[in-house]
Backbone as JSON, one array per atom type, in Angstrom:
{
  "sequence": "XXXXXXXXXXXXXXXXXXXXXXXXXXXXXXXXXXXXXXXXXXXXXXXXXXXXXXXXXXXXXXXXXXXXXXXXXXXXXXXXXXXXXXXXXXXXXXXXXXXXXXXXXXXXXXXXXXXXXXXXXXXXXXXXXXXXXXXXXXXXXXXXXXXXXXXXXXXXXX",
  "N": [[264.5, 93.82, 122.2], [261.02, 93.24, 121.79], [258.72, 95.43, 119.99], [256.41, 96.1, 121.52], [257.23, 95.66, 124.19], [259.28, 97.56, 124.42], [257.74, 99.85, 124.07], [256.21, 99.82, 126.41], [258.17, 100.19, 128.4], [260.1, 102.2, 127.82], [260.82, 105.56, 128.54], [259.4, 108.68, 127.42], [261.56, 110.63, 125.51], [263.75, 109.03, 125.66], [266.63, 107.53, 124.1], [266.35, 105.34, 121.48], [267.23, 102.4, 119.84], [266.84, 100.59, 116.77], [266.64, 97.44, 115.07], [267.04, 95.02, 112.46], [268.39, 92.82, 112.94], [270.14, 91.72, 111.11], [273.32, 91.15, 109.51], [275.57, 93.89, 108.82], [275.93, 94.99, 105.5], [278.75, 95.06, 103.17], [280.47, 98.17, 102.4], [280.69, 98.58, 99.64], [278.38, 97.6, 98.52], [276.1, 99.48, 97.86], [273.25, 99.83, 97.61], [272.19, 97.71, 99.11], [273.32, 98.37, 101.55], [272.09, 100.85, 102.07], [269.43, 100.0, 102.4], [269.79, 98.38, 104.63], [270.59, 100.3, 106.55], [268.21, 101.66, 106.8], [266.72, 99.9, 108.31], [268.17, 99.69, 110.62], [268.99, 101.68, 112.96], [268.84, 104.62, 115.07], [266.96, 106.73, 117.35], [265.33, 109.5, 119.07], [262.75, 108.92, 121.36], [259.7, 110.36, 120.85], [256.97, 110.29, 120.93], [254.1, 108.45, 121.96], [251.41, 106.42, 121.07], [248.76, 104.67, 122.14], [246.58, 103.21, 120.97], [244.35, 101.81, 122.04], [242.12, 99.1, 122.31], [239.17, 98.18, 123.5], [240.13, 98.43, 126.13], [242.56, 97.09, 126.41], [246.02, 97.0, 125.57], [246.54, 97.21, 122.27], [247.71, 95.82, 119.09], [247.51, 97.9, 117.41], [248.68, 100.18, 118.3], [251.18, 102.82, 118.2], [254.51, 104.23, 118.01], [256.7, 107.04, 117.9], [259.83, 108.01, 116.67], [262.39, 110.45, 116.7], [264.63, 110.81, 114.29], [266.58, 112.32, 112.84], [267.81, 115.66, 111.99], [267.95, 117.94, 109.32], [269.65, 120.72, 108.28], [269.94, 124.09, 106.98], [271.82, 126.94, 106.74], [271.58, 127.39, 109.47], [268.93, 126.93, 110.02], [266.47, 124.55, 110.62], [265.56, 122.47, 108.09], [264.51, 120.01, 107.33], [262.97, 117.48, 109.18], [263.42, 114.24, 110.35], [261.29, 111.78, 111.14], [260.38, 108.64, 112.47], [257.82, 106.36, 112.51], [256.62, 103.61, 114.23], [254.83, 100.54, 114.3], [253.27, 98.68, 116.94], [253.26, 96.08, 116.27], [255.53, 95.64, 114.87], [258.22, 93.84, 113.36], [260.82, 94.39, 113.91], [263.62, 94.68, 116.19], [264.12, 96.29, 119.31], [266.08, 98.51, 121.34], [266.7, 100.12, 124.37], [268.78, 102.7, 124.47], [269.63, 104.95, 125.88], [268.33, 106.66, 128.64], [266.4, 109.62, 129.44], [268.08, 112.01, 131.51], [267.59, 112.22, 135.08], [265.94, 115.02, 136.38], [266.1, 116.48, 134.1], [264.08, 118.27, 131.69], [261.2, 117.73, 129.84], [259.83, 119.13, 126.92], [256.74, 119.46, 125.65], [254.67, 119.8, 122.75], [252.02, 120.29, 123.2], [249.31, 119.69, 125.54], [247.9, 116.5, 126.56], [246.84, 113.37, 124.94], [247.9, 113.32, 122.36], [250.24, 114.66, 122.4], [253.55, 115.74, 121.55], [257.01, 115.32, 121.95], [259.11, 118.09, 121.78], [261.45, 119.17, 122.61], [264.22, 118.46, 124.74], [265.34, 119.53, 127.67], [268.13, 120.37, 129.85], [267.42, 121.29, 132.38], [264.77, 123.03, 134.2], [264.93, 125.86, 133.92], [266.41, 126.13, 131.56], [264.62, 124.95, 129.79], [262.47, 126.76, 129.89], [263.76, 129.01, 128.88], [264.38, 128.1, 126.28], [261.77, 127.8, 125.33], [260.92, 130.49, 125.31], [262.3, 131.46, 123.18], [261.43, 130.02, 120.99], [258.62, 129.81, 120.8], [256.22, 128.09, 121.27], [252.96, 128.11, 121.75], [251.18, 126.55, 123.28], [252.67, 124.88, 124.82], [253.85, 122.33, 127.09], [255.53, 121.67, 130.08], [257.44, 119.03, 131.45], [258.83, 117.32, 134.08], [261.55, 115.01, 134.32], [261.49, 112.13, 136.2], [262.78, 110.06, 138.93], [261.68, 107.41, 138.73], [261.0, 107.13, 136.01], [263.42, 107.3, 134.66], [264.62, 104.99, 135.32], [264.75, 102.77, 133.67], [266.69, 100.18, 132.3], [269.39, 101.03, 130.38], [271.06, 99.32, 128.97], [269.88, 96.85, 128.73], [268.35, 94.98, 126.29], [267.37, 92.74, 125.23], [264.98, 90.18, 125.51], [264.58, 87.38, 127.69], [264.77, 84.11, 126.26]],
  "CA": [[263.2, 93.58, 122.77], [259.93, 93.52, 120.84], [258.19, 96.8, 120.0], [255.47, 96.28, 122.62], [258.01, 95.75, 125.43], [259.93, 98.86, 124.4], [256.67, 100.83, 124.26], [255.81, 99.81, 127.82], [259.24, 100.5, 129.35], [260.94, 103.37, 127.47], [260.19, 106.86, 128.79], [259.51, 109.69, 126.36], [262.86, 111.3, 125.58], [264.81, 108.02, 125.61], [267.22, 107.18, 122.8], [265.97, 103.96, 121.19], [267.8, 101.86, 118.6], [266.09, 99.49, 116.19], [267.47, 96.58, 114.24], [266.43, 93.82, 111.88], [269.32, 91.79, 113.39], [270.92, 91.17, 109.99], [274.65, 91.75, 109.48], [275.76, 95.05, 107.95], [276.6, 94.63, 104.24], [279.95, 95.84, 102.88], [280.27, 99.52, 101.85], [280.6, 98.55, 98.17], [277.0, 97.25, 98.16], [275.43, 100.7, 98.3], [271.79, 99.66, 97.74], [271.94, 96.83, 100.26], [273.7, 99.13, 102.74], [271.03, 101.83, 102.3], [268.28, 99.26, 102.94], [270.16, 97.95, 105.98], [270.55, 101.49, 107.41], [266.8, 101.98, 107.03], [266.22, 98.99, 109.33], [269.13, 99.62, 111.72], [269.35, 103.06, 113.3], [268.34, 105.0, 116.39], [266.35, 108.05, 117.44], [264.76, 109.86, 120.37], [261.32, 108.63, 121.47], [259.02, 111.63, 121.03], [255.52, 110.16, 121.04], [253.5, 107.12, 122.07], [249.96, 106.38, 120.92], [248.52, 103.28, 122.5], [245.63, 102.52, 120.11], [243.64, 100.85, 122.88], [240.88, 98.49, 121.83], [238.51, 97.45, 124.59], [240.84, 98.52, 127.4], [243.86, 96.42, 126.41], [246.96, 97.56, 124.62], [246.45, 96.41, 121.05], [248.79, 95.93, 118.11], [247.29, 99.09, 116.59], [249.44, 101.28, 118.87], [252.38, 103.23, 117.5], [255.4, 105.17, 118.68], [257.45, 107.82, 116.93], [261.21, 108.36, 117.03], [263.01, 111.53, 115.93], [265.88, 110.2, 113.84], [267.6, 113.29, 112.41], [267.44, 116.97, 111.47], [268.81, 118.45, 108.26], [269.5, 122.17, 108.33], [270.67, 124.94, 106.05], [271.9, 128.3, 107.26], [271.16, 127.44, 110.86], [267.49, 126.69, 110.11], [266.13, 123.16, 110.34], [264.74, 122.39, 106.88], [263.81, 118.72, 107.3], [263.03, 116.62, 110.36], [263.13, 112.85, 109.99], [260.62, 111.03, 112.19], [260.01, 107.29, 112.09], [256.73, 105.83, 113.32], [256.61, 102.14, 114.21], [253.68, 99.85, 114.86], [253.61, 97.74, 118.01], [253.38, 94.77, 115.65], [256.75, 95.63, 114.07], [259.1, 92.68, 113.56], [262.15, 94.88, 114.29], [264.0, 94.57, 117.61], [264.4, 97.61, 119.85], [266.93, 98.58, 122.52], [266.78, 101.44, 125.0], [270.2, 103.03, 124.51], [269.86, 105.96, 126.91], [267.13, 107.3, 129.18], [266.66, 111.03, 129.77], [268.58, 112.12, 132.88], [266.71, 112.74, 136.12], [266.09, 116.46, 136.53], [265.9, 117.14, 132.81], [262.69, 118.68, 131.48], [260.67, 117.51, 128.5], [258.92, 120.16, 126.43], [255.77, 118.9, 124.71], [254.02, 120.83, 121.94], [250.66, 120.54, 123.74], [248.88, 118.72, 126.55], [246.99, 115.46, 126.07], [247.3, 112.1, 124.38], [248.58, 113.49, 121.08], [251.41, 115.53, 122.6], [254.81, 115.28, 120.96], [258.21, 115.95, 122.51], [259.78, 118.97, 120.83], [262.77, 119.54, 123.15], [264.61, 117.9, 126.03], [266.25, 120.51, 128.27], [268.83, 119.82, 131.0], [266.74, 121.71, 133.61], [263.57, 123.83, 133.95], [265.28, 127.21, 133.44], [266.8, 125.98, 130.15], [263.39, 124.67, 129.05], [261.72, 128.02, 129.78], [264.52, 129.87, 127.98], [264.16, 127.57, 124.94], [260.39, 128.14, 124.94], [260.81, 131.92, 125.03], [262.93, 131.72, 121.88], [260.81, 129.25, 119.9], [257.23, 130.2, 120.66], [255.14, 127.09, 121.25], [251.99, 128.76, 122.65], [250.45, 125.59, 124.12], [253.67, 123.92, 125.31], [253.73, 121.79, 128.44], [256.81, 121.2, 130.62], [257.3, 117.81, 132.24], [260.1, 116.92, 134.68], [261.91, 113.59, 134.3], [261.6, 111.68, 137.59], [263.59, 108.86, 139.19], [261.02, 106.2, 138.25], [261.03, 107.05, 134.55], [264.79, 107.14, 134.18], [265.15, 103.75, 135.89], [264.87, 101.7, 132.68], [268.08, 99.79, 132.08], [269.73, 101.37, 129.0], [271.82, 98.26, 128.32], [268.97, 95.73, 128.48], [267.7, 95.11, 125.01], [266.85, 91.46, 124.8], [264.17, 89.49, 126.48], [265.01, 85.98, 127.75], [264.04, 83.2, 125.37]],
  "C": [[262.14, 93.88, 121.72], [259.41, 94.95, 121.01], [257.26, 97.04, 121.19], [256.19, 96.43, 123.96], [258.7, 97.1, 125.51], [258.9, 99.95, 124.68], [256.29, 100.95, 125.73], [256.88, 100.36, 128.75], [260.06, 101.75, 129.04], [260.19, 104.66, 127.78], [260.34, 107.78, 127.57], [260.81, 110.45, 126.58], [264.03, 110.33, 125.54], [265.35, 107.89, 124.19], [266.98, 105.69, 122.61], [266.59, 103.55, 119.85], [266.89, 100.75, 118.1], [266.97, 98.72, 115.23], [266.64, 95.44, 113.66], [267.3, 92.6, 112.19], [270.06, 91.08, 112.26], [272.29, 91.83, 109.99], [274.72, 92.92, 108.48], [276.47, 94.61, 106.66], [277.85, 95.49, 104.03], [279.6, 97.19, 102.23], [280.07, 99.5, 100.33], [279.2, 98.19, 97.68], [276.08, 98.4, 98.6], [273.92, 100.55, 98.47], [271.45, 98.79, 98.95], [272.26, 97.57, 101.56], [272.63, 100.18, 103.07], [269.79, 101.17, 102.9], [268.56, 98.82, 104.37], [270.08, 99.13, 106.95], [269.12, 101.91, 107.72], [266.22, 101.13, 108.16], [267.13, 98.87, 110.55], [269.63, 101.03, 112.03], [268.9, 103.35, 114.72], [267.77, 106.41, 116.34], [265.8, 108.28, 118.83], [263.25, 109.61, 120.35], [260.58, 109.93, 121.78], [257.5, 111.49, 121.2], [255.12, 108.7, 121.14], [251.99, 107.28, 121.88], [249.54, 104.93, 121.1], [247.48, 102.56, 121.66], [244.82, 101.48, 120.86], [242.33, 100.39, 122.23], [240.28, 97.71, 122.99], [239.31, 97.44, 125.88], [242.17, 97.82, 127.46], [244.73, 97.04, 125.34], [246.98, 96.68, 123.39], [247.63, 96.64, 120.12], [248.61, 97.16, 117.23], [248.04, 100.3, 117.13], [250.68, 101.59, 118.05], [253.26, 104.08, 118.41], [256.26, 105.82, 117.61], [258.81, 108.18, 117.49], [261.69, 109.48, 116.12], [264.41, 111.05, 115.57], [266.95, 111.24, 113.51], [266.97, 114.62, 112.03], [268.44, 117.32, 110.37], [268.57, 119.95, 108.2], [270.33, 122.85, 107.26], [270.65, 126.35, 106.61], [271.41, 128.43, 108.69], [269.67, 127.21, 111.09], [267.22, 125.24, 109.76], [265.15, 123.12, 109.17], [263.92, 121.11, 106.84], [264.03, 118.0, 108.62], [262.64, 115.22, 109.91], [262.56, 112.16, 111.22], [260.27, 109.67, 111.63], [258.93, 106.81, 113.05], [256.67, 104.32, 113.11], [255.32, 101.63, 114.83], [254.15, 98.94, 116.0], [253.73, 96.32, 117.49], [254.65, 94.65, 114.81], [257.6, 94.4, 114.4], [260.52, 93.1, 113.93], [262.37, 94.69, 115.79], [264.46, 95.94, 118.09], [265.24, 97.5, 121.12], [266.87, 100.0, 123.07], [268.26, 101.73, 125.21], [270.5, 103.96, 125.67], [268.53, 106.54, 127.34], [267.42, 108.77, 129.46], [267.1, 111.15, 131.22], [267.54, 112.7, 133.84], [266.99, 114.23, 136.28], [265.96, 117.2, 135.21], [264.4, 117.4, 132.63], [262.31, 118.45, 130.03], [259.73, 118.66, 128.15], [258.04, 119.51, 125.38], [255.08, 120.04, 123.97], [252.64, 121.19, 122.45], [250.38, 119.5, 124.82], [248.05, 117.63, 125.87], [247.68, 114.28, 125.44], [248.1, 112.25, 123.09], [249.79, 114.41, 121.18], [252.66, 114.9, 122.02], [255.97, 116.05, 121.6], [258.88, 116.81, 121.45], [261.16, 119.38, 121.31], [262.97, 118.83, 124.48], [265.68, 118.82, 126.6], [266.92, 119.92, 129.5], [268.19, 120.19, 132.34], [265.61, 122.68, 133.24], [263.9, 125.21, 133.39], [265.67, 127.15, 131.96], [265.57, 125.71, 129.28], [262.59, 125.95, 128.84], [262.43, 128.99, 128.84], [264.32, 129.43, 126.53], [262.77, 127.94, 124.44], [260.25, 129.61, 124.58], [261.39, 132.27, 123.67], [262.21, 131.05, 120.72], [259.33, 129.51, 119.73], [256.22, 129.09, 120.43], [254.08, 127.59, 122.23], [251.28, 127.81, 123.61], [251.39, 124.55, 124.73], [253.42, 123.54, 126.76], [255.11, 121.31, 128.86], [256.56, 120.02, 131.54], [258.67, 117.38, 132.75], [260.31, 115.42, 134.57], [262.17, 113.18, 135.75], [262.45, 110.42, 137.7], [262.98, 107.6, 138.57], [261.09, 106.04, 136.75], [262.42, 106.76, 134.02], [265.4, 105.82, 134.64], [265.29, 102.61, 134.88], [266.34, 101.44, 132.4], [268.48, 100.08, 130.64], [270.5, 100.28, 128.27], [270.9, 97.11, 127.92], [268.26, 95.94, 127.15], [267.08, 93.82, 124.54], [266.02, 90.85, 125.91], [264.63, 88.03, 126.51], [264.15, 85.1, 126.87], [263.28, 82.16, 126.16]]
}
């Protein structure tokens, strides 16, 4: 599905895959394979910014996916986030929605909030918060309506 459609339908916390729809090159072509992996991966949707112009959703909007963490000695050293424009030519698929009853932990309230943790339930979210120390964190329950997006659907009819 196009970036704008994914933006409208994927709930925060969903696993989203992106693709340039080109075939994967053979392992022996390391540079081509690295470029392909850059355009074909997946991550957790952690932020949406709509970039509204005049009340309509414009192509200036963006969304951010958390792709990976790299750690050393049990401490996360590098977080890999990918931000995409709504005008992106890549194709997106909702792979998995957050389960109903899970709790999203945002770093703060408001339009610029970013998902920092997805807990299986409220008690786990509060326990995680007590250990990590986000002073302005906001908890948000995943409801039936948000988790209703079809995780298999990824293409729009032509």
